[in-house]
Coordinates of C-alpha atoms in Angstrom, one line a residue:
M1 CA 0.0 0.0 0.0
K2 CA 2.8 2.4 0.8
H3 CA 4.4 1.6 -2.5
C4 CA 1.2 2.4 -4.4
V5 CA 0.8 5.7 -2.4
E6 CA 4.4 6.7 -3.4
K7 CA 4.2 5.5 -7.0
Y8 CA 0.9 7.3 -7.8
N9 CA 1.5 10.4 -5.6
L10 CA -1.6 9.8 -3.4
G11 CA -0.2 11.2 -0.2
N12 CA -1.8 14.6 -0.6
H13 CA -5.2 13.0 -1.2
L14 CA -5.2 11.0 2.0
H15 CA -6.5 12.2 5.4
L16 CA -5.5 9.6 8.1
N17 CA -6.0 8.9 11.8
D18 CA -9.4 10.6 11.9
G19 CA -12.9 9.5 11.7
V20 CA -15.9 10.8 9.8
K21 CA -18.5 12.3 12.1
S22 CA -21.1 13.5 9.6
A23 CA -21.8 13.9 5.9
I24 CA -24.5 16.5 5.0
W25 CA -25.8 17.4 1.6
D26 CA -25.7 21.1 0.7
E27 CA -28.6 21.6 -1.6
S28 CA -27.8 25.2 -2.6
N29 CA -24.2 24.3 -3.8
N30 CA -24.8 20.6 -4.8
L31 CA -22.0 19.5 -2.5
W32 CA -21.4 17.0 0.2
K33 CA -20.0 18.5 3.4
V34 CA -18.0 16.0 5.5
T35 CA -17.0 16.8 9.1
T36 CA -14.4 14.7 10.9
E37 CA -14.1 13.8 14.5
N38 CA -11.2 16.1 14.8
G39 CA -13.3 19.0 13.5
Q40 CA -12.0 19.3 10.0
D41 CA -14.4 20.0 7.1
F42 CA -14.2 18.7 3.5
E43 CA -16.4 19.2 0.5
G44 CA -17.0 17.1 -2.6
E45 CA -19.4 16.7 -5.5
I46 CA -19.5 13.0 -5.0
M47 CA -19.4 10.9 -1.8
V48 CA -18.5 7.2 -1.8
G49 CA -19.3 5.3 1.4
A50 CA -16.6 2.6 1.7
V51 CA -17.0 2.0 5.5
G52 CA -17.5 -1.7 5.2
M53 CA -19.6 -3.6 7.8
F54 CA -17.3 -3.9 10.8
N55 CA -17.6 -0.6 12.6
D56 CA -20.1 -0.6 15.4
L57 CA -19.6 -3.3 18.0
V58 CA -22.3 -5.6 19.3
W59 CA -22.4 -6.0 23.1
P60 CA -24.6 -8.6 24.7
D61 CA -27.4 -7.6 27.0
I62 CA -26.3 -9.4 30.2
E63 CA -27.0 -8.3 33.7
G64 CA -24.0 -7.2 35.7
M65 CA -21.5 -6.6 32.9
N66 CA -20.3 -3.4 34.6
D67 CA -19.9 -5.2 37.9
F68 CA -17.1 -7.4 36.9
D69 CA -13.9 -6.7 38.9
G70 CA -11.5 -8.4 36.4
V71 CA -10.5 -7.3 32.9
S72 CA -13.0 -7.3 30.1
F73 CA -12.9 -6.2 26.5
H74 CA -14.4 -6.8 23.0
T75 CA -12.4 -8.8 20.4
A76 CA -12.6 -5.8 18.0
D77 CA -11.2 -3.5 20.7
W78 CA -8.4 -5.7 21.9
N79 CA -6.4 -4.9 25.0
D80 CA -2.8 -5.2 23.7
D81 CA -1.3 -4.3 27.1
Y82 CA -3.0 -7.2 28.9
D83 CA -1.1 -10.5 29.3
L84 CA -3.5 -13.5 29.0
K85 CA -0.9 -16.0 30.1
N86 CA -2.1 -18.3 32.9
K87 CA -5.4 -16.4 33.2
R88 CA -8.9 -17.9 33.6
V89 CA -10.8 -16.5 30.7
A90 CA -14.5 -16.5 29.7
V91 CA -15.1 -16.1 25.9
I92 CA -18.7 -15.0 25.3
G93 CA -19.7 -15.9 21.7
S94 CA -18.9 -18.7 19.4
A95 CA -18.9 -17.4 15.8
A96 CA -16.2 -16.0 13.6
S97 CA -14.3 -14.0 16.2
A98 CA -14.3 -16.9 18.7
V99 CA -13.3 -19.5 16.1
Q100 CA -10.2 -17.4 15.4
L101 CA -9.5 -16.5 19.0
L102 CA -9.9 -19.9 20.8
P103 CA -6.9 -21.9 19.6
P104 CA -4.1 -19.4 20.4
L105 CA -5.9 -18.3 23.6
A106 CA -6.1 -21.9 24.8
A107 CA -2.4 -22.2 24.4
L108 CA -1.8 -19.2 26.7
A109 CA -4.5 -19.2 29.3
E110 CA -4.8 -21.5 32.4
Q111 CA -8.5 -22.1 31.6
V112 CA -10.9 -21.0 28.8
D113 CA -14.7 -21.2 29.1
M114 CA -16.4 -20.6 25.8
Y115 CA -20.1 -19.7 26.1
Q116 CA -22.0 -20.8 23.0
R117 CA -25.6 -19.7 22.1
T118 CA -25.6 -21.3 18.6
A119 CA -23.3 -23.9 17.2
N120 CA -21.9 -23.0 13.7
W121 CA -20.6 -24.9 10.7
V122 CA -16.8 -24.9 10.9
N123 CA -15.2 -26.5 7.9
F124 CA -11.7 -27.4 7.0
K125 CA -9.6 -24.5 5.7
E126 CA -7.7 -25.5 2.6
D127 CA -4.4 -23.6 3.0
T128 CA -1.7 -26.2 2.4
P129 CA 1.4 -24.3 1.2
Y130 CA 2.4 -25.0 -2.4
T131 CA 5.5 -27.1 -2.8
E132 CA 8.6 -25.8 -4.5
A133 CA 7.8 -28.0 -7.5
E134 CA 4.3 -26.6 -7.8
I135 CA 5.6 -23.0 -7.6
Q136 CA 8.1 -23.8 -10.3
S137 CA 5.4 -25.2 -12.5
F138 CA 3.4 -22.0 -12.2
I139 CA 6.6 -20.1 -13.2
D140 CA 7.2 -22.4 -16.2
N141 CA 3.6 -22.6 -17.2
P142 CA 1.7 -19.4 -16.2
E143 CA -1.5 -20.7 -17.8
T144 CA -1.5 -23.4 -15.1
A145 CA -1.8 -20.8 -12.3
S146 CA -4.5 -18.9 -14.3
E147 CA -6.5 -22.1 -14.7
L148 CA -6.2 -22.9 -11.0
R149 CA -7.2 -19.3 -10.1
Q150 CA -10.3 -19.6 -12.3
S151 CA -11.3 -22.9 -10.8
F152 CA -11.3 -21.2 -7.3
Y153 CA -13.4 -18.4 -8.6
E154 CA -16.0 -20.8 -10.2
R155 CA -16.2 -22.9 -7.1
V156 CA -16.6 -20.0 -4.7
D157 CA -19.1 -18.1 -6.9
E158 CA -21.2 -21.2 -7.4
G159 CA -21.2 -21.8 -3.6
L160 CA -22.1 -18.3 -2.4
L161 CA -25.8 -18.6 -3.1
F162 CA -26.2 -21.9 -1.1
D163 CA -28.9 -22.8 -3.6
N164 CA -27.4 -26.1 -4.8
P165 CA -28.7 -28.9 -2.5
E166 CA -26.0 -31.3 -3.5
R167 CA -23.2 -28.8 -2.6
V168 CA -24.9 -28.0 0.7
I169 CA -24.9 -31.7 1.6
L170 CA -21.2 -32.0 0.6
A171 CA -20.4 -29.0 2.8
E172 CA -22.3 -30.4 5.8
E173 CA -20.5 -33.7 5.4
A174 CA -17.1 -31.9 5.3
G175 CA -18.2 -30.0 8.4
S176 CA -19.1 -33.2 10.2
R177 CA -15.7 -34.7 9.3
N178 CA -14.0 -31.7 10.8
R179 CA -16.1 -31.8 13.9
A180 CA -15.2 -35.5 14.4
I181 CA -11.8 -34.3 15.6
V182 CA -13.5 -33.6 18.9
E183 CA -12.9 -36.7 21.0
D184 CA -15.7 -36.3 23.6
T185 CA -19.0 -37.5 22.0
D186 CA -21.2 -35.3 24.2
L187 CA -19.1 -32.3 23.5
R188 CA -19.2 -33.1 19.8
E189 CA -23.0 -33.2 19.9
K190 CA -23.1 -29.7 21.5
L191 CA -21.0 -28.4 18.7
M192 CA -23.4 -29.8 16.1
P193 CA -25.3 -27.0 14.2
T194 CA -29.1 -27.2 14.2
H195 CA -29.4 -25.1 11.0
S196 CA -28.5 -26.0 7.4
F197 CA -25.2 -25.0 6.0
G198 CA -25.4 -21.4 4.7
C199 CA -28.2 -20.2 7.0
K200 CA -25.6 -18.6 9.1
R201 CA -22.1 -17.5 8.0
P202 CA -20.0 -20.7 7.4
L203 CA -16.6 -20.6 9.1
L204 CA -13.2 -22.1 8.2
S205 CA -10.6 -23.4 10.7
N206 CA -8.3 -26.4 11.1
D207 CA -7.5 -25.7 14.8
F208 CA -10.8 -24.7 16.3
Y209 CA -12.1 -28.2 17.0
P210 CA -8.7 -29.6 18.2
A211 CA -8.7 -26.9 20.9
F212 CA -11.7 -28.7 22.6
N213 CA -9.5 -31.7 23.1
R214 CA -7.4 -29.7 25.6
E215 CA -8.1 -30.2 29.3
N216 CA -8.2 -26.4 29.9
V217 CA -11.0 -25.7 27.4
E218 CA -14.7 -26.1 28.3
L219 CA -17.8 -25.4 26.2
I220 CA -20.8 -23.9 28.1
T221 CA -24.1 -24.0 26.4
E222 CA -26.3 -22.9 29.4
R223 CA -27.7 -19.4 29.1
I224 CA -25.8 -16.8 31.1
E225 CA -27.9 -15.4 33.9
K226 CA -25.6 -12.6 35.0
I227 CA -22.1 -11.5 35.5
V228 CA -20.8 -10.9 39.0
P229 CA -17.5 -9.3 40.3
N230 CA -15.6 -12.6 40.2
G231 CA -17.1 -14.4 37.3
V232 CA -20.1 -15.7 35.3
I233 CA -23.3 -17.3 36.6
D234 CA -25.4 -19.5 34.3
K235 CA -29.2 -20.1 34.4
H236 CA -28.8 -22.9 36.9
G237 CA -27.0 -20.7 39.4
N238 CA -23.5 -22.1 38.8
L239 CA -20.7 -19.7 39.2
R240 CA -17.5 -20.0 37.1
E241 CA -14.8 -17.7 38.4
V242 CA -12.6 -16.0 35.8
D243 CA -10.0 -13.2 35.7
T244 CA -10.9 -12.1 32.2
I245 CA -14.0 -11.8 30.0
I246 CA -13.6 -11.5 26.3
Y247 CA -16.8 -10.5 24.3
A248 CA -16.6 -12.2 20.9
T249 CA -20.1 -10.9 19.9
G250 CA -19.4 -9.3 16.6
F251 CA -20.6 -6.2 14.8
E252 CA -23.7 -4.3 13.7
T253 CA -23.4 -5.7 10.2
T254 CA -26.7 -4.3 8.8
K255 CA -26.2 -0.6 9.6
F256 CA -24.0 0.0 6.5
L257 CA -23.4 3.7 6.0
S258 CA -25.9 4.8 8.7
S259 CA -23.1 4.2 11.2
I260 CA -22.2 7.8 10.2
D261 CA -24.6 10.7 10.6
V262 CA -25.6 11.1 6.9
R263 CA -28.2 13.7 6.0
G264 CA -29.6 14.2 2.5
R265 CA -32.2 16.5 0.9
E266 CA -34.4 18.5 3.2
G267 CA -32.4 17.3 6.2
R268 CA -33.6 13.7 6.0
R269 CA -31.5 11.3 8.0
L270 CA -30.2 8.0 6.5
E271 CA -30.7 6.3 9.9
D272 CA -34.4 7.3 9.9
D273 CA -34.9 6.2 6.3
W274 CA -33.3 2.9 7.1
A275 CA -35.1 2.4 10.5
D276 CA -37.0 -0.6 9.1
G277 CA -34.0 -2.0 7.2
A278 CA -31.5 -0.7 4.6
Q279 CA -32.7 -0.3 1.1
A280 CA -30.8 1.0 -2.0
Y281 CA -31.1 1.0 -5.8
L282 CA -28.8 -1.8 -7.0
G283 CA -27.4 -1.9 -3.5
S284 CA -25.4 1.3 -4.1
T285 CA -27.6 4.5 -4.3
V286 CA -30.4 5.8 -2.1
P287 CA -33.2 8.3 -3.3
G288 CA -32.9 11.7 -1.6
Y289 CA -29.1 11.4 -1.2
P290 CA -27.7 12.8 -4.5
N291 CA -24.3 11.6 -5.7
M292 CA -23.9 9.2 -2.8
F293 CA -22.6 5.8 -3.7
M294 CA -22.0 2.8 -1.4
L295 CA -19.6 -0.1 -1.5
Y296 CA -20.7 -3.4 0.1
G297 CA -24.3 -2.7 -1.0

């Protein structure tokens, strides 16, 4: 990225280490006026919202979260100064963030309790490194690499709709083979998804399920009743004492551009227009917000 900035002289066009607070349409001048969190103002005829979907954090609604005496933080706001070595840790959440977090955490912590509301499909991740011979074959025959790349595109594109029953069955069979790594049969059953593959975001990991074969990792599927100063209490009244709580509860993925205060014609607010759900023409433009275009529609 630095190379591209230098090569194409982009430095003067970048404003870094600041956030966008608001974007307001100026009807009289046909301009977008953007104000940053540091108080700077910018104007432009066209505004492109490329904020993605991982901005606003989701926090669970659990009684007593603020009463915890230990250290707690969200996976997306990681506490880099905190040493997890030999700590007793509760991980609340079991989807993408937790699947990435659990294996390295289990190798550090004294004890890891992962609280799961819904089991997810976690399939093998195909990331075996190419051998030197394979790499040389790509160099000698570039069309081979192009063909392989195209096959990946076709396979992924075909699978993204989850509308091919045969492919769904194959994916579920692969997920079951991956889950079979878990040695405890009762635990393996708790990790079995109750929804069809594709109904929730499928995940990929080769080291998530092996982590449950460690003695210091426990899966808890009972609902959390409340958090107290020294730990987590489940619905049966059982207290599990911990030093640390990590919230792996994800992001507000459906807010899109309304995570910023965007105002269009006649002062209308994008957040109000999307109160019942985000809608856009071809996923990229919204009536009443001229010259505003969105990525990740």
